[in-house]
Structure formats: C-alpha cells, structure tokens
Short mmCIF file of C-alpha atoms in Angstrom, two decimals:
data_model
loop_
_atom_site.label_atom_id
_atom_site.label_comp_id
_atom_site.label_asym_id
_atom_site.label_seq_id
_atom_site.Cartn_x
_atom_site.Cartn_y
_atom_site.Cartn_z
CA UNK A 1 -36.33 -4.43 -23.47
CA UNK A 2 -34.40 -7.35 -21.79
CA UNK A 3 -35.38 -9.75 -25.36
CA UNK A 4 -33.68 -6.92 -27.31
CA UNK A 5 -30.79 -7.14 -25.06
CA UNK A 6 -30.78 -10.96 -24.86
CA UNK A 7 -30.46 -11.37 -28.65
CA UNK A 8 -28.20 -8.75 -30.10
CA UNK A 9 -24.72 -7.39 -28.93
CA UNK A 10 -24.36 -5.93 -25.22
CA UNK A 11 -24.17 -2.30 -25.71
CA UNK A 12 -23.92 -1.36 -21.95
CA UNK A 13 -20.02 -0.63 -20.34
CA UNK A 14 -19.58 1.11 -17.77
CA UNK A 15 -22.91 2.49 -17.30
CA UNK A 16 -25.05 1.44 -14.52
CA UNK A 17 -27.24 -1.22 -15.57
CA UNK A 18 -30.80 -0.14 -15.15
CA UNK A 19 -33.32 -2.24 -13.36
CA UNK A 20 -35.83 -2.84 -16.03
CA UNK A 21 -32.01 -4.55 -18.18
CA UNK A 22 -31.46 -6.90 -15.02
CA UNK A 23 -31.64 -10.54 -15.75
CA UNK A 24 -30.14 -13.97 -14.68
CA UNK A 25 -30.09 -15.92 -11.48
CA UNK A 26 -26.97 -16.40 -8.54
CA UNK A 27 -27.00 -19.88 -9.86
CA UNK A 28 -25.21 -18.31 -13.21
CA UNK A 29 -22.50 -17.15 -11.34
CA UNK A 30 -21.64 -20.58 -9.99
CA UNK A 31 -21.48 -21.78 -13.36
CA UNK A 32 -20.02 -18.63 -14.42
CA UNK A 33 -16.90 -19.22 -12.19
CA UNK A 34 -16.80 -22.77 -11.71
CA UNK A 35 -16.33 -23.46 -15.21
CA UNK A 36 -14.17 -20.09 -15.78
CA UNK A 37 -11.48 -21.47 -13.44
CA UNK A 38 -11.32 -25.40 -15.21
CA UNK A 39 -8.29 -23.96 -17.18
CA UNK A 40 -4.90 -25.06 -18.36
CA UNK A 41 -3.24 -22.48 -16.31
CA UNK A 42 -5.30 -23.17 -12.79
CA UNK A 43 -4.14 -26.47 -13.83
CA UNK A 44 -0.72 -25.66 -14.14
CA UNK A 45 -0.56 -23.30 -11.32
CA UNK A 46 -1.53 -26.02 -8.74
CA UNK A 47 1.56 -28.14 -9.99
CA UNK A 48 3.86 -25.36 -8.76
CA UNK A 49 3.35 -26.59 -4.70
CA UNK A 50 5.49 -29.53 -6.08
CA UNK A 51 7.41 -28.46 -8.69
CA UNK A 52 8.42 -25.50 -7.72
CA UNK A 53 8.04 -25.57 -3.74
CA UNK A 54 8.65 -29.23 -3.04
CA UNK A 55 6.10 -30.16 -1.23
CA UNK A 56 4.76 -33.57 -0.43
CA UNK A 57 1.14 -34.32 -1.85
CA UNK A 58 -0.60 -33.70 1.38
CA UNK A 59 0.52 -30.46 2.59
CA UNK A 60 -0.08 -29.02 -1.01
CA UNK A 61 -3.38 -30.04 -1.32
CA UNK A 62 -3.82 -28.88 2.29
CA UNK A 63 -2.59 -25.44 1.54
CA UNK A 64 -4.16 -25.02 -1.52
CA UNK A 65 -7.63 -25.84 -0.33
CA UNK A 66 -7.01 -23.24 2.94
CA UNK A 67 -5.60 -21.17 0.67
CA UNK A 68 -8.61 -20.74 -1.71
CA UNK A 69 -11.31 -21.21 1.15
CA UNK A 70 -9.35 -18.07 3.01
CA UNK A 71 -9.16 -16.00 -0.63
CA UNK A 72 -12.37 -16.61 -1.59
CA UNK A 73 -14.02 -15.07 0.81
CA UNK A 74 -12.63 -11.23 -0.26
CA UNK A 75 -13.41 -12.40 -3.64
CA UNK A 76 -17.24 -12.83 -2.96
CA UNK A 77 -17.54 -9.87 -0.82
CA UNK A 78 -16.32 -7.85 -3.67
CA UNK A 79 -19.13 -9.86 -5.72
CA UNK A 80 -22.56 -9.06 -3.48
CA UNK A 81 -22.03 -5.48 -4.10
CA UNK A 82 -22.70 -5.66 -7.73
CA UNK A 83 -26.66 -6.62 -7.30
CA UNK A 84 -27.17 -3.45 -5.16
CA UNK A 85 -24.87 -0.51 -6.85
CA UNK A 86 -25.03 -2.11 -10.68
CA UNK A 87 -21.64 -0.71 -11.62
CA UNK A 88 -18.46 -2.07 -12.90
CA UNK A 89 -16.35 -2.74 -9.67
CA UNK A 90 -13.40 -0.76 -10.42
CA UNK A 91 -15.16 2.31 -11.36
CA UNK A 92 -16.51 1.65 -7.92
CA UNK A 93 -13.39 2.54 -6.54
CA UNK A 94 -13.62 5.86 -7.09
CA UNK A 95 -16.34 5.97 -4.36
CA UNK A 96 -12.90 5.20 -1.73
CA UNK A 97 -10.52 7.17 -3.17
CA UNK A 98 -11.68 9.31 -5.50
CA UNK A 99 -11.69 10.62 -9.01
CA UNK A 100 -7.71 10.42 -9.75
CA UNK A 101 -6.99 9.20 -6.19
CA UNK A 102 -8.47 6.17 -7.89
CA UNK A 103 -5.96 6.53 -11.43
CA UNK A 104 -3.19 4.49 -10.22
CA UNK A 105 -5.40 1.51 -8.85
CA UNK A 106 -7.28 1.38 -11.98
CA UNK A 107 -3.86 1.42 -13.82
CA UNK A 108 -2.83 -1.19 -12.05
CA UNK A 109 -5.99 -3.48 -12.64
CA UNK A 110 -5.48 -3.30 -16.60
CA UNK A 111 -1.87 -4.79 -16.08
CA UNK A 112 -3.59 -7.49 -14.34
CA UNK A 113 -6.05 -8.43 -17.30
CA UNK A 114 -3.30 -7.82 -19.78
CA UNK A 115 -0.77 -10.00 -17.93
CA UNK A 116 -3.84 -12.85 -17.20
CA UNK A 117 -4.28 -13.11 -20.96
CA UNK A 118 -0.88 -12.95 -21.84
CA UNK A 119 -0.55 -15.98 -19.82
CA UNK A 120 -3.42 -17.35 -20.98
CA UNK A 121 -2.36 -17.08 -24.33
CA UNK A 122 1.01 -18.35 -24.10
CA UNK A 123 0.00 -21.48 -22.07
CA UNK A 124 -2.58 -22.51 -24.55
CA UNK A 125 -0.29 -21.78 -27.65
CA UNK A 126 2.61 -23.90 -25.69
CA UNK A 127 0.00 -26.65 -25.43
CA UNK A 128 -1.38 -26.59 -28.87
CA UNK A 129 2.06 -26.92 -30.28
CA UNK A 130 2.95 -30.03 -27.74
CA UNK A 131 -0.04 -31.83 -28.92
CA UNK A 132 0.51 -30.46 -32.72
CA UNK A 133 3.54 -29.73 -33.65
CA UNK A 134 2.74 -28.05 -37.18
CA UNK A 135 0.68 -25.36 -34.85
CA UNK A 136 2.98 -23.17 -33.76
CA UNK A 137 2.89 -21.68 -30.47
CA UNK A 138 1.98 -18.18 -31.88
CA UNK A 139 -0.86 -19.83 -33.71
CA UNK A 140 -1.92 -20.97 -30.69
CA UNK A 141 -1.84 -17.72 -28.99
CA UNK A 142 -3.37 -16.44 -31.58
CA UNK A 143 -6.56 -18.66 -31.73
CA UNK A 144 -7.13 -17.85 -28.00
CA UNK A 145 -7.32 -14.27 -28.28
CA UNK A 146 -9.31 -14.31 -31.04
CA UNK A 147 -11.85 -16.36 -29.28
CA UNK A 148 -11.61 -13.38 -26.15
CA UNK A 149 -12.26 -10.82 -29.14
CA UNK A 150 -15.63 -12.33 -29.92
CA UNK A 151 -16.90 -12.76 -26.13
CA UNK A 152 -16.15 -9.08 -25.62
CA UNK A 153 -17.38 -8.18 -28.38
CA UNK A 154 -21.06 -9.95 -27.94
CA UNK A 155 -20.81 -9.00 -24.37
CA UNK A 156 -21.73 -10.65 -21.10
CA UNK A 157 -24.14 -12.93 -22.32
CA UNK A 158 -22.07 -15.16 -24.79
CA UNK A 159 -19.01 -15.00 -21.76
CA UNK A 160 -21.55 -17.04 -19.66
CA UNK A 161 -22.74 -19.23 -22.71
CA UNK A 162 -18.90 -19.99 -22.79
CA UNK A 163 -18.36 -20.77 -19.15
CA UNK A 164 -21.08 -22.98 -18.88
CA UNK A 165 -19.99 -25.06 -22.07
CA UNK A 166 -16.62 -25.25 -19.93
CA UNK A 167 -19.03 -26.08 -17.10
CA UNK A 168 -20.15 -28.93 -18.72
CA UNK A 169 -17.25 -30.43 -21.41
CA UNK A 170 -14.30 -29.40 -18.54
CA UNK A 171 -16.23 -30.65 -15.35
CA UNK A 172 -16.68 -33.24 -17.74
CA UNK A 173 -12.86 -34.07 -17.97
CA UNK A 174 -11.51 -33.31 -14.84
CA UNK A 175 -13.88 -36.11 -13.61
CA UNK A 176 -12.62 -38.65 -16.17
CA UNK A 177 -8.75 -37.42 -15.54
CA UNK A 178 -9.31 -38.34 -11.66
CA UNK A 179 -10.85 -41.38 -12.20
CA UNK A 180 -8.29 -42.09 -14.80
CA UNK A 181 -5.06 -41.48 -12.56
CA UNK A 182 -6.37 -42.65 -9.63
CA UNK A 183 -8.16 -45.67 -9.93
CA UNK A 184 -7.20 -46.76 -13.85
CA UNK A 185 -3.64 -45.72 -14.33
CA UNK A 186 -2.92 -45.74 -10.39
CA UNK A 187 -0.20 -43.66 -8.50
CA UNK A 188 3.62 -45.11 -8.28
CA UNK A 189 4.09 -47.22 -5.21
CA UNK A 190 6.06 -44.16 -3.72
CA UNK A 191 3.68 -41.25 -4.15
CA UNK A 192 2.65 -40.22 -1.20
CA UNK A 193 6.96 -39.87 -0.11
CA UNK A 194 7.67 -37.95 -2.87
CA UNK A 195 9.20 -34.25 -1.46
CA UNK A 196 8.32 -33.21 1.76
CA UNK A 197 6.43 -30.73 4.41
CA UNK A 198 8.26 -27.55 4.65
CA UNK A 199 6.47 -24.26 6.28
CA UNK A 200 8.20 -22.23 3.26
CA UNK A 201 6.57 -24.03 0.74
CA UNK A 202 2.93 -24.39 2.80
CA UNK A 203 2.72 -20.51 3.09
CA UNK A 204 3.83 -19.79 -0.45
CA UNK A 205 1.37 -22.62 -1.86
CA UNK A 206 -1.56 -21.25 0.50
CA UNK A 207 -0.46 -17.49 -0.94
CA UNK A 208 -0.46 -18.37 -4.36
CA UNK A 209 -3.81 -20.08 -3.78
CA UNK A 210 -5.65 -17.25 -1.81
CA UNK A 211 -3.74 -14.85 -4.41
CA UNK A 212 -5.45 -16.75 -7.18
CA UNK A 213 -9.52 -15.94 -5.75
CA UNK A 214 -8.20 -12.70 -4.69
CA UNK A 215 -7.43 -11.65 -8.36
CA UNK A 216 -10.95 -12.08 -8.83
CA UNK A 217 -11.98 -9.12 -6.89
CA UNK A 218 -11.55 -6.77 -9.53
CA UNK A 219 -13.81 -8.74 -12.02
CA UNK A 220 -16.61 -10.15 -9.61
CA UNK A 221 -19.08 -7.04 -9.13
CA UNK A 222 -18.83 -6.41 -13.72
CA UNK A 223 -20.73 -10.21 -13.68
CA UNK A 224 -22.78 -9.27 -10.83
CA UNK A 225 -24.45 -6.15 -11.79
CA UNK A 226 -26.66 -7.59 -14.59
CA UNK A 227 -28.49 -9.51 -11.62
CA UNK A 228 -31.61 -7.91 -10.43
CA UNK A 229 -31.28 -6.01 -7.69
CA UNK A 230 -33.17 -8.78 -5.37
CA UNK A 231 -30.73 -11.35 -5.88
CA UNK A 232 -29.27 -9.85 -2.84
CA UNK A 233 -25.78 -9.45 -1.18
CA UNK A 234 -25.93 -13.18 0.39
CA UNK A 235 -27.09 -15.08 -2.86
CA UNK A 236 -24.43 -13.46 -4.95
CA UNK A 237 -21.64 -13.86 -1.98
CA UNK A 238 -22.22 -17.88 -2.04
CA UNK A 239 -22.43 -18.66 -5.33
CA UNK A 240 -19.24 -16.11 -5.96
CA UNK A 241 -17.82 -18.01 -3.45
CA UNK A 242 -18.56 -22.30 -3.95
CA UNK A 243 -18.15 -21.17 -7.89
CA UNK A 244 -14.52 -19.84 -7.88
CA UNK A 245 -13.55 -22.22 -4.70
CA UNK A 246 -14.14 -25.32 -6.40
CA UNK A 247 -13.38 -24.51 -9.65
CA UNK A 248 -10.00 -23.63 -8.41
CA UNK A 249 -9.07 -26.54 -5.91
CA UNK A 250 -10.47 -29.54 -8.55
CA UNK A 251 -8.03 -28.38 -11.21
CA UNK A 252 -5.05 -27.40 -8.91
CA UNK A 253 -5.50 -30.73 -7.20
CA UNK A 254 -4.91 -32.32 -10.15
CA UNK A 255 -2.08 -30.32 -11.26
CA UNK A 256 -0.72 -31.18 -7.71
CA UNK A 257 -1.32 -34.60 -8.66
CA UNK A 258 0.28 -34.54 -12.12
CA UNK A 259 3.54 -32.68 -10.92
CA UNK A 260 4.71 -35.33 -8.40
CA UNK A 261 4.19 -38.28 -11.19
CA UNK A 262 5.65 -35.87 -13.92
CA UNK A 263 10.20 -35.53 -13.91
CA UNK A 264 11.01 -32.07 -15.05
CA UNK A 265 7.99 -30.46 -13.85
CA UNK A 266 6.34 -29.85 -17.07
CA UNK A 267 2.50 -31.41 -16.15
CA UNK A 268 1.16 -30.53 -19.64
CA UNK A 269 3.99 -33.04 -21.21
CA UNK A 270 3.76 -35.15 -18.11
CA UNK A 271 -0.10 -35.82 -18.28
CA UNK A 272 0.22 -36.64 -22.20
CA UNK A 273 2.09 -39.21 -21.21
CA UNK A 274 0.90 -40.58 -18.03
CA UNK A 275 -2.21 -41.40 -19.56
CA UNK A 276 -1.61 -41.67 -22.80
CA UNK A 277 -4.85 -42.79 -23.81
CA UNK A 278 -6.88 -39.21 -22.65
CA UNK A 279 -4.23 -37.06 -21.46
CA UNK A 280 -4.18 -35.25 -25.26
CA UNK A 281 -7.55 -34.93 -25.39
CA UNK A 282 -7.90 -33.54 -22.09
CA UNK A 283 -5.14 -30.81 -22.47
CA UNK A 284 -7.14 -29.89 -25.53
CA UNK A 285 -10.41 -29.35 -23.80
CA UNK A 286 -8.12 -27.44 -21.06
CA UNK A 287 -6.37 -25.56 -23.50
CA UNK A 288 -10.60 -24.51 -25.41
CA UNK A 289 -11.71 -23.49 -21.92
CA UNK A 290 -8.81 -20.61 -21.10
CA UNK A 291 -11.22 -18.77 -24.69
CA UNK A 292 -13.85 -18.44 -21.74
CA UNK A 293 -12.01 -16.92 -18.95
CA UNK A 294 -9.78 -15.08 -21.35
CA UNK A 295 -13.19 -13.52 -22.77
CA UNK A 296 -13.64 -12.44 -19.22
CA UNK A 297 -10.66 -10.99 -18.63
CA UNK A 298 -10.24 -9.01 -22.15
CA UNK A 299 -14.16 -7.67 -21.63
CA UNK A 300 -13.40 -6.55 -17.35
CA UNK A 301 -10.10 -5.04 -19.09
CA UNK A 302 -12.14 -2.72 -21.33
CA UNK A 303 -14.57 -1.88 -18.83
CA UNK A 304 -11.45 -0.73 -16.72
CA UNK A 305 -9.56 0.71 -19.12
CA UNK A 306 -12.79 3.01 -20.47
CA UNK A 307 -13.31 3.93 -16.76
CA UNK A 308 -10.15 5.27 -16.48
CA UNK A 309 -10.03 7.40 -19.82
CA UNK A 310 -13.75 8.18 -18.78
CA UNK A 311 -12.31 10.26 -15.15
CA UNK A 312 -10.27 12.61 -17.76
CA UNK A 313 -13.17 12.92 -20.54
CA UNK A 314 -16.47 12.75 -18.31
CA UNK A 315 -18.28 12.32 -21.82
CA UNK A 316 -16.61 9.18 -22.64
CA UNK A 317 -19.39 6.95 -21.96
CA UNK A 318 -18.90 4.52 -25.17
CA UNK A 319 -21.29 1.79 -25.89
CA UNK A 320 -20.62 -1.86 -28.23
CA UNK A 321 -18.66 0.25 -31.04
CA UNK A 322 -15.95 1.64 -28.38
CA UNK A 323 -16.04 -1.63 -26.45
CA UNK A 324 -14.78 -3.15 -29.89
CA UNK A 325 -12.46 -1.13 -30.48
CA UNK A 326 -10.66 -0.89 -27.24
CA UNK A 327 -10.67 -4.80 -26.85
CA UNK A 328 -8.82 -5.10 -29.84
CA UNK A 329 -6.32 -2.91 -28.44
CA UNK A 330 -5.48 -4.72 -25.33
CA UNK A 331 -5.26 -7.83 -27.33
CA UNK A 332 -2.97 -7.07 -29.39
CA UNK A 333 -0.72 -5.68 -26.53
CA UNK A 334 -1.46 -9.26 -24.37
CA UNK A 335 -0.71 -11.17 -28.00
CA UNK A 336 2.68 -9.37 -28.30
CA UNK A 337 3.44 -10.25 -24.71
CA UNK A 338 2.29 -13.77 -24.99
CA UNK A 339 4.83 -14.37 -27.98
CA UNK A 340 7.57 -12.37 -26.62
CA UNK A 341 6.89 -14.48 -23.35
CA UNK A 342 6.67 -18.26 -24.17
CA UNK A 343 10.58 -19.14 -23.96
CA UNK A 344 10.47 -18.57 -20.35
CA UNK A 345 6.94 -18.68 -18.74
CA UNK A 346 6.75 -20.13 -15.53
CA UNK A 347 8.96 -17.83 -13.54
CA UNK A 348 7.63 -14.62 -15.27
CA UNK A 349 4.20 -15.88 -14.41
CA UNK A 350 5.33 -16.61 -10.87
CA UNK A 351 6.82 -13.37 -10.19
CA UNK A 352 3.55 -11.93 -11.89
CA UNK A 353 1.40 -13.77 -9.21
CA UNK A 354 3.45 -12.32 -6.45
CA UNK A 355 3.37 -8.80 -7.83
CA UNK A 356 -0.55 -8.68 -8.14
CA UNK A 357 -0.32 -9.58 -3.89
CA UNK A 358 1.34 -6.32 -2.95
CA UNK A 359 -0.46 -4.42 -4.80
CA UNK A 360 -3.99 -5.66 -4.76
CA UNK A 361 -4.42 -6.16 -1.47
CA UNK A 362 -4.20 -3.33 -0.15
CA UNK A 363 -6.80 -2.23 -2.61
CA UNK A 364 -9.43 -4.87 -1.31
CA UNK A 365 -8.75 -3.94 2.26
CA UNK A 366 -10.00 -0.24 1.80
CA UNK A 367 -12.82 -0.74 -0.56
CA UNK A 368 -14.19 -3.77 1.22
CA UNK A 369 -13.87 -1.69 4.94
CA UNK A 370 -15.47 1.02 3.10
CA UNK A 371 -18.16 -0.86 1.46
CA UNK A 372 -19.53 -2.71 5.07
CA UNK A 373 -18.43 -0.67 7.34
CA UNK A 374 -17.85 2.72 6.97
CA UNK A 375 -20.93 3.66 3.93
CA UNK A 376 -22.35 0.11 4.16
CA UNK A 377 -23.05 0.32 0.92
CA UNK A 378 -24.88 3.54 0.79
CA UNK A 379 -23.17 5.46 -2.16
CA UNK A 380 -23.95 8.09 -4.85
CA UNK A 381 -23.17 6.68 -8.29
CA UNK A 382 -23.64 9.65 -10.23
CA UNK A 383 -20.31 10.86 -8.40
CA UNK A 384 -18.39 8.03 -10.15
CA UNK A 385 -18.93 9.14 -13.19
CA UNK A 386 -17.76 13.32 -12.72
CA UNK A 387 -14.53 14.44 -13.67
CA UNK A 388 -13.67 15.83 -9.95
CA UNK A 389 -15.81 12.90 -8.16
CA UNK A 390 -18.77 14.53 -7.06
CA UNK A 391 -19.44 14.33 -3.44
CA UNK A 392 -16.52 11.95 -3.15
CA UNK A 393 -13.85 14.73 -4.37
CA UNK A 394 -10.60 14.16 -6.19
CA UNK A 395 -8.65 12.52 -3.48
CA UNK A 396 -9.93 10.42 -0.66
CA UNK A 397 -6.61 11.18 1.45
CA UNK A 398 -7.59 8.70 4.05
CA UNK A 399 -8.22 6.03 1.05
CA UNK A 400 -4.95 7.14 -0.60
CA UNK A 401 -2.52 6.88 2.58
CA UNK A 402 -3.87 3.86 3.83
CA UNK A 403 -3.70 1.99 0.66
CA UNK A 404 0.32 3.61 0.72
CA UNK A 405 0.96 2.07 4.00
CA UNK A 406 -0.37 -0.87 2.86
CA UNK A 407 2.20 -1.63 -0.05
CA UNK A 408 4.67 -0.17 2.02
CA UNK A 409 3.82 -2.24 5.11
CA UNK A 410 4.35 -5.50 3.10
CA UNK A 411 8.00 -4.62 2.35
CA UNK A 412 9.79 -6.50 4.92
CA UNK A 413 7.75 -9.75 4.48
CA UNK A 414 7.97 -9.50 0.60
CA UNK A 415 9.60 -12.74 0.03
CA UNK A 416 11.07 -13.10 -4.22
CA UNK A 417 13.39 -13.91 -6.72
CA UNK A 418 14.36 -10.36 -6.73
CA UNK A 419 13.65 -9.28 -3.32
CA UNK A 420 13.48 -10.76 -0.12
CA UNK A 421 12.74 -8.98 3.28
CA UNK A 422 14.26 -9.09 6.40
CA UNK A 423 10.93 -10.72 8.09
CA UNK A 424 10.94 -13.25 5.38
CA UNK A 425 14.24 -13.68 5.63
CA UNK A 426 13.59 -14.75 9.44
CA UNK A 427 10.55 -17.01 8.34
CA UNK A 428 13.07 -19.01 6.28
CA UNK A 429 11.40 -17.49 3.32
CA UNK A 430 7.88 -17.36 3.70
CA UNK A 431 5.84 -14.60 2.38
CA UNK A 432 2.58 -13.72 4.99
CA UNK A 433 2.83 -10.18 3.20
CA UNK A 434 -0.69 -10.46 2.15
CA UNK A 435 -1.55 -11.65 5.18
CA UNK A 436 -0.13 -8.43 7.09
CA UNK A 437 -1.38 -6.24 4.41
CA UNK A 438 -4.88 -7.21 4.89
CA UNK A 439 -4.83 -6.57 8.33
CA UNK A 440 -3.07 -4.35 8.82
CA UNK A 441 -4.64 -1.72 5.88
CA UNK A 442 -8.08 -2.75 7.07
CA UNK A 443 -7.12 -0.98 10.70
CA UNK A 444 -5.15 1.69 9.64
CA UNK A 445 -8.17 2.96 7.55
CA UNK A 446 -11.06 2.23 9.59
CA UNK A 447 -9.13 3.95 12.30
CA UNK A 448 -8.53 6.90 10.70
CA UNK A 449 -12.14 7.14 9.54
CA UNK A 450 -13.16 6.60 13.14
CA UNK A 451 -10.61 9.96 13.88
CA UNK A 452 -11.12 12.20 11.18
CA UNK A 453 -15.03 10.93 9.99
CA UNK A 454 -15.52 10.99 6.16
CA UNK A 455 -16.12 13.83 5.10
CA UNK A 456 -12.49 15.89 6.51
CA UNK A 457 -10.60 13.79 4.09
CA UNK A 458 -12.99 14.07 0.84
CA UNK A 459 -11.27 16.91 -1.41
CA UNK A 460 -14.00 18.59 -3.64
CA UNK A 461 -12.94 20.29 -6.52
CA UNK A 462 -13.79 23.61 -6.77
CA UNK A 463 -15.96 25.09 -9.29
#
C-alpha cells in the first residue's frame, strides 16, 4: 500500500491517515521546516527590527532569536500531536470547541494561508521584476502560485521533495551570503552604531519573531500525521522545533544584517547591490524557495477549508479530485490579492502579522491546555468528523468563552497603526498582547474546566 501511495498523487485530506499509510522519519520534518522557512519573505521580515523599528544590530538579533526560541515552542507542541491522533490539526479543533463552536477559528485559519501566499506571491513577483525587468511583477506572482498548484496537487510527498531541495540549494546560499558580507565584502566601519536599543522596538521585534513560529501551529500536526504512530510526541516536538527555529533566525539574521547596510530599507535592492557579484543570484534562489512553503500553505489551506465545508455536509470527505479543485480556488483568490497588493506591501503585511497575534493565540492557548492537560491527548476522532460533533457537541462553551476573553483580553495592550491601547500606550508602545493572551487564556480555561469538569459545558445535539 505505502509504494502505491509513494508513487502516484496523495489522495488522502482530511481523513485520518491509517497506520498501515504511515511513512517517513522526525528527521523529515527538520528538513521539512528548515528549508520551508529559507525564504525571501523570512528574509525580509527580519530586516523590519531595523528598518522599521530602529534597532541597533544587537538587540535585533537578540530579540529575534528569544523571540523564535519562545514561539517555537507552541509551534512544536502543536506538532507531536499529529503522530498520535493522525488528523489535520485544525479539524482537531473541533475536539475543544466543537462542531460550529470551531467555524469561526477555522475561518480564520484560511485567511491566514490566503494572506501567507498572497505575500508570498507578491514578494517573489516584486523580486523577479527587480532582477528582470521584462518580468513583470504579476508574472512573477504568477509563476509562484503555479508552482503551490502542483505541490498540492501531488500532495505531501512532492511538498517535502521541495523543502529539502530548498534544504540543500538555500542552506546552500545563506552560507555563501554570510561569508560573503561578513568576511569578503565586510561591514561599514560604523555598523555596529547604526540605530539604537529601544524596549519598543525589542518587544515588537521579539513579537513579530515568536508571531512568525506561532503561525505555524495551524500547519504543524497536517505534516505530522503521515509519521507512524511511534515516532512519538518528543521526536516530532524537537525536530518541529530546531527545524522552524533555525530556519527562521539564519535568514532573519541576515535580513537584520542587510537592512542596516541597505538606505531606504528595501534589503532585496540593497543586497543586489551590496554584493553585487551574488546578491542576484541569491535573491533568485530566495525568491524559487517561497514555491515550497507556498505549496505548504495552499495544500494546509485546502485541508482547512474542506474541514470546514465538511462540519455542514458530513459526507464531504473529498479525495485528490476535490483537493484540486479547491486549491485552485484559493489561488486564484491569493493571486488577485497579491496583484492588487504589490504597490504597498510592507505595511499591509505588517499589520497582517499583528492581526494573526490576536487572534491565534488565543486559539493555541485552549487547544494546547486541552490537548496536555485536560484530555492529554485521549480523544475520539470519529466525533470530528459528525455534523453535531459527536461526544464533543456543537459548542464547547468553556472552549468558546475562553478563547472570547482571550481576544478581548488583548485589547488594551494591542499596540498598531490603527489602534493602540491604553497599556501600550503606557509601555511607550510595546505590544506584550500575545504575551497576556497566552497566559492569561491558558488560566481562564483550565480553571473553568477545573469548576465545571468537561462534560457540563459539551452541548450534544439532539437527535
């Protein structure tokens, strides 16, 4: 059985993945992540601690390696439950809060993909028209989702064939690009004076960067549950972990780097011509290697998507063909965006990041509390799949108001463009909201569990 599935097109989705289907190693999902995150836009989205935030080299490297060493760590919880329960993650969710208690979250998860390869897009068709100018940027948006289509399509397997090509070619230039601006090219005389420490710009660098692994948490468990069930919780948390960790700080690093040498803060112009001799090249291998994520995020998009249809028509349970077909839909809506976006990218994308921290966190607080240690990780997955959530009801009440108080609880530390709290406004700015959320979610639901137990607050539908 697992040849057959090896060598033609995935036809599972969000099915459970049977045991005798399992295949692969933890190792894969180092490589899987690793070379997933050495992208254009991880690139670009390290550069911001300087551009953006002002701060000195030190303090944004410094907050951007605490930053992703504090994220990952929800990420690659999220990731050892996909050995054990073999599901897509998000479907998952309806385990916590139920069949449409579960609607909104799910909603909210397919914005996410849509606006990750919208911005994956529109980065990589900026870049292919900077390095050639007869491309147009809508070409180059094009070409990327067109390379996502084909990933989805195949499935799983040829998204990890892709990341660890990127594995290889992008490790490949991020080593050269160091070597090349540090020790060939060198840094100006004044490098390590340009900007300056400020606890604003630390704690929005540090969010961005913890936001960044934190995103992950939808996707992590829909790699995961191909791996046979030994793999284990622990084997899958690591690699989760070291894979998206390092992946993220080399290329943000860099971008870090490339920012404070770069007038204007555009590092994708500025490392053309710092290093004129490989910057080109290297953008181009950057701008190849957002195809592989952007696979990843189009195919966990589907899955999502198909899950949520799937809670109002319990018999949609498509295979390849429906996979297809509802890829090419969400490309075509991330291609409009992408094109529509491109005059004004940064700050949309920006905003965007800071968006996904309100709402997702409260998310990860209930279902990882629920996961270790309310159910530890005891749950019925036929439930997920009936229209009024089996044994898990409708509404999870409990799930539903704690994950309310959660976005709610963030409002007066929101800090924005188009919305800053009073909190924040005391902090000079800074935004701990995701910090508080976290928290603060995490007690409000375990302690009502603790009060009311789990089953008073499961709603069964009646027959």
């Amino acid at each position: 059985m697992e040849d057959k599935y090896v060598h033609s097109i995935e036809q599972h989705t969000i099915q459970q993945i049977p045991l005798n289907a399992r295949y692969g190693k933890a190792r894969d999902l180092f490589t899987l992540w690793f070379g997933g995150n050495l992208m254009l836009l991880t690139f670009v989205t390290g550069s911001v601690s300087v551009t953006i935030f002002h701060q000195s080299f030190v303090s944004a490297i410094l907050s951007i390696i605490l930053g992703t060493l504090i994220g990952g760590i929800f990420a690659a919880l999220h990731a050892a439950q996909g050995p054990h329960l073999g599901v897509p993650q998000m479907i998952q969710t309806k385990g916590q809060f139920g069949a449409y208690g579960a609607l909104p979250i799910l909603g909210i998860v397919v914005i996410m993909y849509v606006g990750f390869l919208a911005s994956n897009a529109t980065l990589a068709g900026q870049a292919m028209n900077l390095l050639i100018p007869s491309f147009s940027q809508s070409s180059g948006i094009l070409f990327t989702c067109v390379i996502a289509v084909i990933g989805t399509i195949v499935g799983y397997r040829l998204i990890h064939l892709f990341t660890k090509i990127t594995f290889v070619i992008s490790g490949l230039a991020f080593l050269a690009a160091y070597v090349w601006v540090f020790f060939i090219q060198g840094l100006p005389s004044d490098f390590f004076a340009r900007n300056s420490f400020s606890a604003t710009g630390f704690l929005a660098t540090l969010s961005i960067a913890a936001l960044w692994q934190i995103a992950y948490a939808p996707y992590v468990s829909d790699a995961t549950r191909h791996l046979p069930k030994e793999t284990g919780a622990k084997a899958a948390f690591w690699a989760t972990y070291w894979g998206c960790g390092l992946g993220t700080i080399i290329p943000m690093c860099l971008g870090v780097t490339i920012g404070l040498v770069t007038p204007g803060g555009d590092v994708i112009a500025g490392m053309i011509a710092y290093v004129p001799e490989m910057g080109s090249a290297f953008i181009l291998i950057l701008v190849i290697s957002i195809s592989a994520i952007n696979s990843m995020n189009l195919y966990c998009g589907v899955l999502t998507l198909i899950s949520f249809i799937q809670t109002f028509i319990p018999s949609f349970m498509p295979l390849a063909k429906g996979r297809i077909a509802i890829s090419f839909v969400l490309i075509a809506i991330a291609l409009w965006i992408g094109i529509k976006a491109s005059s004004n990218f940064l700050p949309i994308f920006i905003n965007f990041i800071f968006l996904l921290i309100y709402v997702l966190i409260p998310w990860t607080a209930v279902n990882l509390v629920d996961y270790y240690w309310v159910r530890h990780g005891e749950y019925d997955v036929d439930s997920f799949f009936h229209q009024d959530g089996g044994i898990y009801g409708k509404f999870n009440l409990m799930a539903v108001s704690a994950y309310i108080f959660g976005v709610i609880v963030q409002v007066p530390f929101i800090a924005t463009d188009l919305y800053t709290g009073p909190i924040a406004k005391a902090l000079d700015g800074a935004d701990v909201s995701w910090v508080v959320g976290l928290i603060l979610t995490s007690i409000f639901y375990l302690m009502g569990i603790k009060i009311f137990g789990i089953k008073d607050h499961s709603y069964k539908a009646k027959n």
